[in-house]
CSV table of C-alpha atoms in Angstrom, one decimal:
chain,number,residue,atom,x,y,z
A,285,UNK,CA,-5.8,14.2,-1.5
A,286,UNK,CA,-9.4,13.6,-2.2
A,287,UNK,CA,-11.2,10.3,-2.0
A,288,UNK,CA,-11.6,8.2,-5.1
A,289,UNK,CA,-14.6,5.9,-5.5
A,290,UNK,CA,-13.6,2.7,-7.4
A,291,UNK,CA,-17.1,1.3,-7.9
A,292,UNK,CA,-20.5,2.0,-6.6
A,293,UNK,CA,-22.8,-0.2,-4.7
A,294,UNK,CA,-25.1,-0.4,-7.6
A,295,UNK,CA,-22.5,-2.5,-9.6
A,296,UNK,CA,-24.1,-5.9,-9.4
A,297,UNK,CA,-24.5,-5.6,-5.6
A,298,UNK,CA,-20.8,-4.9,-5.0
A,299,UNK,CA,-20.0,-2.8,-1.9
A,300,UNK,CA,-19.0,0.9,-2.4
A,301,UNK,CA,-15.2,0.9,-2.4
A,302,UNK,CA,-13.5,4.2,-1.4
A,303,UNK,CA,-9.8,4.9,-1.0
A,304,UNK,CA,-8.8,8.0,1.0
A,305,UNK,CA,-5.7,9.6,2.4
A,306,UNK,CA,-5.7,9.7,6.2
A,307,UNK,CA,-6.7,13.1,7.7
A,308,UNK,CA,-7.7,12.6,11.2
A,309,UNK,CA,-6.0,10.8,14.2
A,310,UNK,CA,-8.9,8.3,14.2
A,311,UNK,CA,-8.2,7.4,10.6
A,312,UNK,CA,-4.5,7.1,11.4
A,313,UNK,CA,-5.4,4.7,14.2
A,314,UNK,CA,-7.6,2.7,11.9
A,315,UNK,CA,-4.7,2.5,9.5
A,316,UNK,CA,-2.4,1.2,12.2
A,317,UNK,CA,-4.9,-1.3,13.5
A,318,UNK,CA,-5.3,-2.9,10.1
A,319,UNK,CA,-1.6,-3.1,9.5
A,320,UNK,CA,-1.1,-4.7,12.9
A,321,UNK,CA,-3.9,-7.3,12.3
A,322,UNK,CA,-2.3,-8.3,9.0
A,323,UNK,CA,1.5,-7.9,9.6
A,324,UNK,CA,1.9,-8.8,13.2
A,325,UNK,CA,-1.1,-11.0,14.2
A,326,UNK,CA,-1.9,-12.8,10.9
A,327,UNK,CA,1.4,-13.1,9.1
A,328,UNK,CA,3.9,-12.8,12.1
A,329,UNK,CA,6.3,-10.7,10.0
A,330,UNK,CA,6.9,-8.4,13.0
A,331,UNK,CA,6.9,-9.4,16.6
A,332,UNK,CA,5.2,-6.4,18.2
A,333,UNK,CA,4.7,-3.8,15.7
A,334,UNK,CA,5.3,-2.9,12.0
A,335,UNK,CA,5.6,0.9,12.8
A,336,UNK,CA,8.8,2.5,11.8
A,337,UNK,CA,10.2,6.0,11.2
A,338,UNK,CA,8.1,6.5,8.0
A,339,UNK,CA,5.0,6.4,10.3
A,340,UNK,CA,6.3,9.5,12.1
A,341,UNK,CA,7.3,11.4,9.1
A,342,UNK,CA,4.6,14.0,8.4
A,343,UNK,CA,5.3,13.6,4.6
A,344,UNK,CA,4.3,10.0,4.4
A,345,UNK,CA,0.9,9.4,2.9
A,346,UNK,CA,-1.2,6.9,4.9
A,347,UNK,CA,-4.1,5.6,2.9
A,348,UNK,CA,-7.3,3.7,4.2
A,349,UNK,CA,-9.6,1.7,2.0
A,350,UNK,CA,-13.2,1.4,2.9
A,351,UNK,CA,-16.0,-1.0,1.8
A,352,UNK,CA,-19.4,0.5,2.6
A,353,UNK,CA,-17.8,2.9,5.0
A,354,UNK,CA,-16.0,0.2,7.0
A,355,UNK,CA,-12.1,0.5,7.0
A,356,UNK,CA,-10.6,-2.8,5.7
A,357,UNK,CA,-7.4,-1.9,3.9
A,358,UNK,CA,-4.3,0.2,3.9
A,359,UNK,CA,-1.3,1.3,2.0
A,360,UNK,CA,1.3,4.0,2.7
A,361,UNK,CA,3.6,5.7,0.3
A,362,UNK,CA,6.4,8.2,0.7
A,363,UNK,CA,9.2,9.8,-1.4
A,364,UNK,CA,12.6,8.2,-1.3
A,365,UNK,CA,16.0,9.3,-2.7
A,366,UNK,CA,16.5,8.1,-6.3
A,367,UNK,CA,19.7,6.1,-6.8
A,368,UNK,CA,20.7,8.1,-9.9
A,369,UNK,CA,19.3,11.4,-8.6
A,370,UNK,CA,17.5,12.1,-11.9
A,371,UNK,CA,14.0,10.9,-10.9
A,372,UNK,CA,11.5,11.7,-8.3
A,373,UNK,CA,11.1,8.3,-6.7
A,374,UNK,CA,8.3,7.1,-4.5
A,375,UNK,CA,7.8,3.9,-2.4
A,376,UNK,CA,4.7,2.1,-1.7
A,377,UNK,CA,4.5,-0.3,1.1
A,378,UNK,CA,2.3,-1.9,3.9
A,379,UNK,CA,-0.4,-2.8,1.5
A,380,UNK,CA,-2.8,-4.7,3.7
A,381,UNK,CA,-6.5,-5.9,3.5
A,382,UNK,CA,-8.1,-7.6,6.4
A,383,UNK,CA,-8.4,-11.4,5.8
A,384,UNK,CA,-12.2,-11.6,6.0
A,385,UNK,CA,-12.5,-8.9,3.4
A,386,UNK,CA,-10.0,-9.9,0.6
A,387,UNK,CA,-12.8,-11.2,-1.6
A,388,UNK,CA,-13.8,-7.6,-2.1
A,389,UNK,CA,-10.6,-7.0,-4.1
A,390,UNK,CA,-9.7,-3.8,-2.4
A,391,UNK,CA,-6.0,-4.3,-3.1
A,392,UNK,CA,-6.2,-3.0,-6.7
A,393,UNK,CA,-7.9,0.2,-5.8
A,394,UNK,CA,-5.4,0.8,-3.0
A,395,UNK,CA,-2.4,0.4,-5.3
A,396,UNK,CA,-4.0,2.5,-8.0
A,397,UNK,CA,-4.7,5.2,-5.5
A,398,UNK,CA,-1.1,5.1,-4.3
A,399,UNK,CA,0.2,5.3,-7.8
A,400,UNK,CA,-2.1,8.2,-8.8
A,401,UNK,CA,-1.2,10.1,-5.5
A,402,UNK,CA,2.6,9.7,-6.3
A,403,UNK,CA,2.1,10.7,-9.8
A,404,UNK,CA,0.1,13.8,-8.8
A,405,UNK,CA,2.9,14.8,-6.4
A,406,UNK,CA,5.4,15.0,-9.4
A,407,UNK,CA,6.7,11.4,-9.1
A,408,UNK,CA,8.5,9.8,-12.0
A,409,UNK,CA,8.7,6.2,-10.7
A,410,UNK,CA,7.3,4.2,-7.8
A,411,UNK,CA,8.8,1.2,-6.3
A,412,UNK,CA,7.6,-1.5,-3.8
A,413,UNK,CA,8.8,-4.7,-2.3
A,414,UNK,CA,6.2,-7.3,-2.5
A,415,UNK,CA,5.8,-10.8,-1.1
A,416,UNK,CA,6.2,-13.3,-4.0
A,417,UNK,CA,2.7,-14.5,-3.8
A,418,UNK,CA,1.6,-11.0,-4.9
A,419,UNK,CA,4.1,-10.5,-7.9
A,420,UNK,CA,1.3,-11.5,-10.5
A,421,UNK,CA,-1.2,-9.2,-8.8
A,422,UNK,CA,1.2,-6.3,-9.3
A,423,UNK,CA,2.2,-7.3,-12.8
A,424,UNK,CA,-1.5,-7.2,-13.7
A,425,UNK,CA,-1.6,-3.6,-12.4
A,426,UNK,CA,1.3,-2.6,-14.7
A,427,UNK,CA,4.3,-3.1,-12.5
A,428,UNK,CA,7.5,-4.7,-13.5
A,429,UNK,CA,10.1,-6.9,-11.7
A,430,UNK,CA,13.4,-5.4,-10.7
A,431,UNK,CA,16.2,-7.7,-10.0
A,432,UNK,CA,15.9,-10.9,-8.1
A,433,UNK,CA,13.9,-11.6,-4.8
A,434,UNK,CA,15.5,-10.6,-1.6
A,435,UNK,CA,14.8,-11.4,2.0
A,436,UNK,CA,12.8,-8.9,4.1
A,437,UNK,CA,11.9,-9.7,7.7
A,438,UNK,CA,12.7,-13.4,6.9
A,439,UNK,CA,10.3,-13.6,3.9
A,440,UNK,CA,11.4,-13.3,0.2
A,441,UNK,CA,10.2,-10.1,-1.5
A,442,UNK,CA,10.4,-9.0,-5.0
A,443,UNK,CA,11.2,-5.4,-5.9
A,444,UNK,CA,8.6,-4.1,-8.3
A,445,UNK,CA,8.5,-0.8,-10.2
A,446,UNK,CA,6.0,1.4,-12.2
A,447,UNK,CA,6.5,4.4,-14.4
A,448,UNK,CA,4.4,7.4,-13.1
A,449,UNK,CA,5.0,9.7,-16.1
């Protein structure tokens, strides 16, 4: 999947924002470092690592977001079985932006990149479980709540969904 530029550095002095699917081992290592910094070190959601079987699955899309060429954010997405079997369902997770860079608002471009990537792969719907503090952010991007919040690694998360068709 090609890179997508969300805004240029000429936009009122804003940094050049680029979201790109991981291609090289170095990019994958950058992806893992950012996630570790956010989910293990900052938030303490995982004791040692947030890595799981989806990280070893070659069909998982790992995405890195850059500001002026510096990797500062991530998201990953992968296909999951649809409960009704009638839809091509994708899941997005591990959305992370390093704390010192959140003011650059890279989260939106990362989510939009994931949605576009899943739609381009023939997806019908995408789901994500998000921390409650991020529900409004996702709703502004066109996502809808599904059900009630549920605990995930000891923290309430809200399932969200977006139509890809």
